[in-house]
Short mmCIF file of C-alpha atoms in Angstrom, two decimals:
data_model
loop_
_atom_site.label_atom_id
_atom_site.label_comp_id
_atom_site.label_asym_id
_atom_site.label_seq_id
_atom_site.Cartn_x
_atom_site.Cartn_y
_atom_site.Cartn_z
CA ALA C 28 34.35 226.31 43.29
CA GLY C 29 36.19 223.02 42.83
CA ARG C 30 36.69 220.58 45.63
CA ASN C 31 40.13 220.03 47.09
CA ASP C 32 39.43 216.64 48.64
CA GLY C 33 41.26 214.79 45.87
CA GLU C 34 38.10 213.84 43.99
CA GLY C 35 37.02 217.01 42.17
CA PRO C 36 37.96 217.87 38.59
CA THR C 37 40.30 220.62 39.79
CA ALA C 38 42.21 218.34 42.16
CA SER C 39 45.89 218.12 41.43
CA LEU C 40 47.66 214.90 40.56
CA VAL C 41 49.39 214.90 43.94
CA GLN C 42 46.04 215.23 45.77
CA ARG C 43 44.45 212.42 43.76
CA LYS C 44 47.44 210.19 44.40
CA ARG C 45 47.35 210.87 48.15
CA SER C 46 43.65 210.07 48.31
CA GLY C 47 44.21 206.77 46.54
CA LYS C 48 42.09 207.79 43.54
CA GLU C 49 45.01 207.95 41.11
CA GLU C 50 47.45 205.20 40.30
CA MET C 51 50.76 205.95 38.67
CA ILE C 52 51.68 203.74 35.73
CA PRO C 53 55.34 202.69 35.97
CA MET C 54 57.17 203.75 32.80
CA LYS C 55 60.77 203.70 31.75
CA PRO C 56 62.18 207.19 31.20
CA VAL C 57 63.41 208.26 27.77
CA THR C 58 67.06 209.28 27.65
CA ILE C 59 68.24 211.64 24.91
CA MET C 60 71.98 211.79 24.31
CA THR C 61 74.60 212.04 21.61
CA MET C 62 76.36 209.00 20.23
CA HIS C 63 79.57 210.13 21.90
CA LYS C 64 77.84 210.28 25.27
CA ALA C 65 76.29 206.83 24.82
CA LYS C 66 79.61 205.02 25.06
CA GLY C 67 79.46 202.51 27.92
CA GLU C 68 75.65 202.69 28.23
CA GLU C 69 73.08 200.01 27.36
CA PHE C 70 69.35 200.31 26.66
CA ASP C 71 66.58 197.94 25.57
CA ASP C 72 65.56 200.07 22.57
CA ILE C 73 67.70 202.55 20.66
CA TYR C 74 66.44 205.19 18.19
CA LEU C 75 69.05 206.76 15.92
CA ALA C 76 67.97 209.76 13.83
CA GLY C 77 69.60 211.66 11.00
CA TRP C 78 71.54 208.92 9.24
CA THR C 79 71.67 210.89 6.01
CA GLU C 80 74.62 211.28 3.67
CA GLY C 81 76.14 214.70 4.20
CA GLU C 82 75.12 214.69 7.85
CA PHE C 83 76.52 211.37 9.08
CA PRO C 84 79.36 210.90 8.40
CA HIS C 85 80.07 214.56 9.00
CA PRO C 86 81.33 216.56 5.99
CA GLU C 87 84.47 217.60 7.88
CA ALA C 88 85.32 213.96 8.52
CA MET C 89 84.88 213.21 4.83
CA SER C 90 87.06 216.10 3.69
CA SER C 91 89.84 215.23 6.15
CA ASN C 92 89.80 211.48 5.42
CA ARG C 93 88.48 210.56 8.89
CA VAL C 94 85.41 208.58 7.87
CA HIS C 95 86.76 205.61 9.84
CA GLU C 96 86.26 207.61 13.05
CA GLU C 97 82.61 208.23 12.16
CA ARG C 98 82.21 204.52 11.34
CA ARG C 99 83.61 203.65 14.76
CA LEU C 100 81.08 206.05 16.30
CA ALA C 101 78.27 204.34 14.38
CA TYR C 102 79.44 201.00 15.76
CA VAL C 103 79.28 202.40 19.30
CA ALA C 104 75.70 203.57 18.73
CA LEU C 105 74.61 200.27 17.19
CA THR C 106 76.00 198.19 20.03
CA ARG C 107 74.15 200.11 22.76
CA ALA C 108 70.89 198.21 22.22
CA ARG C 109 69.91 194.99 23.99
CA GLN C 110 66.85 194.24 21.87
CA ARG C 111 66.00 196.62 19.03
CA ILE C 112 67.43 199.53 17.04
CA VAL C 113 65.39 201.91 14.86
CA ILE C 114 67.35 204.11 12.45
CA THR C 115 65.74 206.96 10.51
CA HIS C 116 66.93 209.08 7.61
CA SER C 117 65.35 211.81 5.52
CA PHE C 118 64.63 211.88 1.80
CA MET C 119 64.77 215.66 1.45
CA ASN C 120 66.62 218.53 3.05
CA ARG C 121 65.81 222.24 3.34
CA LYS C 122 68.93 224.38 3.54
CA LEU C 123 69.02 228.13 4.10
CA HIS C 124 70.65 230.21 1.34
CA PHE C 125 71.74 233.84 1.61
CA GLY C 126 71.50 236.70 -0.88
CA LYS C 127 73.63 239.82 -1.25
CA ASP C 128 70.77 242.06 -0.15
CA GLY C 129 70.51 240.18 3.17
CA ALA C 130 67.53 238.12 2.06
CA LYS C 131 67.21 234.46 3.03
CA ARG C 132 65.56 231.60 1.20
CA PHE C 133 65.20 227.89 1.84
CA VAL C 134 66.22 225.54 -0.98
CA THR C 135 64.90 221.98 -0.95
CA SER C 136 67.01 219.14 -2.32
CA GLN C 137 66.87 215.37 -2.25
CA VAL C 138 69.39 213.58 -0.05
CA ALA C 139 70.60 209.99 0.09
CA PRO C 140 70.79 207.61 3.04
CA SER C 141 74.05 207.40 4.93
CA ARG C 142 76.72 205.13 3.51
CA PHE C 143 76.71 203.35 6.86
CA LEU C 144 73.16 202.13 6.19
CA TYR C 145 74.31 200.61 2.91
CA GLU C 146 77.10 198.87 4.81
CA LEU C 147 74.47 197.27 7.05
CA VAL C 148 72.29 196.24 4.08
CA PRO C 149 74.61 195.96 1.04
CA SER C 150 71.85 194.58 -1.20
CA LYS C 151 70.11 197.97 -1.14
CA LYS C 152 73.15 199.52 -2.79
CA HIS C 153 72.55 197.35 -5.86
CA MET C 154 68.79 197.97 -5.77
CA ASP C 155 69.35 201.74 -5.70
CA GLY C 156 71.70 201.59 -8.68
CA LEU C 157 74.78 202.65 -6.72
CA ALA C 158 76.75 199.49 -7.48
CA ASN C 159 76.65 196.45 -9.72
CA LYS C 160 75.63 193.14 -8.27
CA ASN C 161 79.16 191.76 -8.47
CA GLU C 162 80.49 194.86 -6.69
CA VAL C 163 78.37 194.29 -3.59
CA LEU C 164 80.58 192.61 -1.02
CA GLY C 165 79.12 190.59 1.81
CA GLY C 166 75.53 189.82 2.71
CA ASP C 167 72.91 191.73 4.65
CA ASN C 168 73.08 191.63 8.41
CA VAL C 169 70.73 189.01 9.83
CA GLY C 170 67.66 190.59 11.41
CA THR C 171 68.08 193.94 9.63
CA PHE C 172 64.99 195.20 7.80
CA TRP C 173 65.02 198.37 5.68
CA ASP C 174 61.52 199.84 5.35
CA ARG C 175 60.91 202.73 2.94
CA SER C 176 57.13 202.74 2.94
CA ALA C 177 56.83 206.09 4.78
CA GLY C 178 58.11 209.54 4.05
CA ILE C 179 57.05 212.72 2.31
CA LYS C 180 58.81 211.63 -0.87
CA ASP C 181 56.41 208.72 -1.31
CA TYR C 182 53.34 210.90 -0.79
CA VAL C 183 54.17 213.85 -3.08
CA ALA C 184 55.70 211.89 -5.98
CA GLY C 185 53.37 211.89 -8.96
CA THR C 186 50.82 214.23 -7.39
CA ASN C 187 49.98 217.88 -7.91
CA ILE C 188 52.20 219.38 -5.25
CA PRO C 189 51.91 223.11 -4.48
CA GLN C 190 53.77 225.53 -6.73
CA TRP C 191 55.77 226.96 -3.82
CA PHE C 192 57.08 223.45 -3.10
CA GLN C 193 58.11 222.95 -6.73
CA LYS C 194 59.94 226.27 -6.76
CA SER C 195 61.73 225.42 -3.54
CA PHE C 196 63.84 222.94 -5.51
CA GLU C 197 65.21 225.76 -7.67
CA LYS C 198 68.27 227.53 -6.32
CA PRO C 199 67.64 231.30 -6.70
CA ALA C 200 70.19 233.26 -8.69
CA GLY C 201 72.73 235.12 -6.57
CA TYR C 202 72.11 233.04 -3.45
CA VAL C 203 74.83 231.02 -1.74
CA SER C 204 74.67 228.31 0.90
CA ARG C 205 77.23 229.95 3.21
CA ARG C 206 76.82 233.41 4.68
CA GLU C 207 80.59 233.96 4.45
CA ASP C 208 80.40 233.70 0.65
CA VAL C 209 78.00 236.64 0.34
CA ARG C 210 80.72 239.21 1.02
CA PRO C 211 84.43 238.44 0.65
CA HIS C 212 86.23 238.38 4.00
CA THR C 213 88.40 241.46 4.55
CA ASN C 214 90.76 241.95 7.43
CA ILE C 215 89.61 244.99 9.39
CA LEU C 216 93.19 246.04 10.29
CA GLU C 217 94.32 245.76 6.67
CA GLU C 218 91.32 247.76 5.50
CA ALA C 219 92.02 250.46 8.10
CA SER C 220 95.69 250.69 7.13
CA MET C 221 94.79 250.98 3.44
CA THR C 222 92.34 253.78 4.20
CA LYS C 223 94.93 255.59 6.31
CA SER C 224 97.65 255.36 3.65
CA THR C 225 95.39 256.68 0.87
CA ARG C 226 94.10 259.60 2.95
CA ARG C 227 95.48 262.98 1.85
CA PRO C 228 97.50 264.93 4.47
CA GLU C 229 95.70 267.94 5.87
CA LYS C 230 97.22 271.39 5.32
CA VAL C 231 98.18 273.25 8.46
CA THR C 232 98.16 277.05 8.33
CA SER C 233 99.57 279.29 10.98
#
C-alpha cells in the first residue's frame, strides 16, 4: 500500500504541495480564442494558424467582394502581440468528397499561402512566380521572417511516397466536393403535389 503522508509515489499533487515536497512552477496560461474575440486584448506572444488561401480570407468574403473586412480582421490579430507573432500555413489540404452511392473519399491537393502573408512580405510574391519584380509594390515589413524549412511538402518531394498518398491527389470519378451536389435539391412539397396530381382516381362501387 502507498503512503499518504505526501512523500510516497501514490501521493497526490495536493498532498505533496501541502507537505512542502512539491513546488509549483509559475507559468502563464495559454488562451485560445478567435480573431474576432481577440479585439481589445494584448498578449506577449501570438500564434496564428491556418493562414492559407481559400481559408483566410474566407471564400464567402471573396465571392461577395468583402476581402477588405478579412484584411481588417488580420490587422486586429497582428496588432494583439507585444513581442512576437508566429503565423503558420499548410502546404496541402485534404478535403472530403462524396459519391452517389454514399461513399466518401478524401482528396489531397496543394494549397497556397494566404494573400495576406504576401502583403506582409511582398518579395516572396516575386520569388514564388506570382508577380514580376516591377509589379511588387512596397518593401517587406521590418522584422518579418518567412521560414519554409519545415512541412510535409519538403519531406515527401522527390522521395518514394506511398501509393495511397499518390492516389489521394487524384479526384475519383463521380465524386463531388459538396454533399448537396450529389443529389439535386427537390422541394418536398412540390414533389408531393406532383405525385398527388399524377395519381389515378380510385373507382368507388356501391
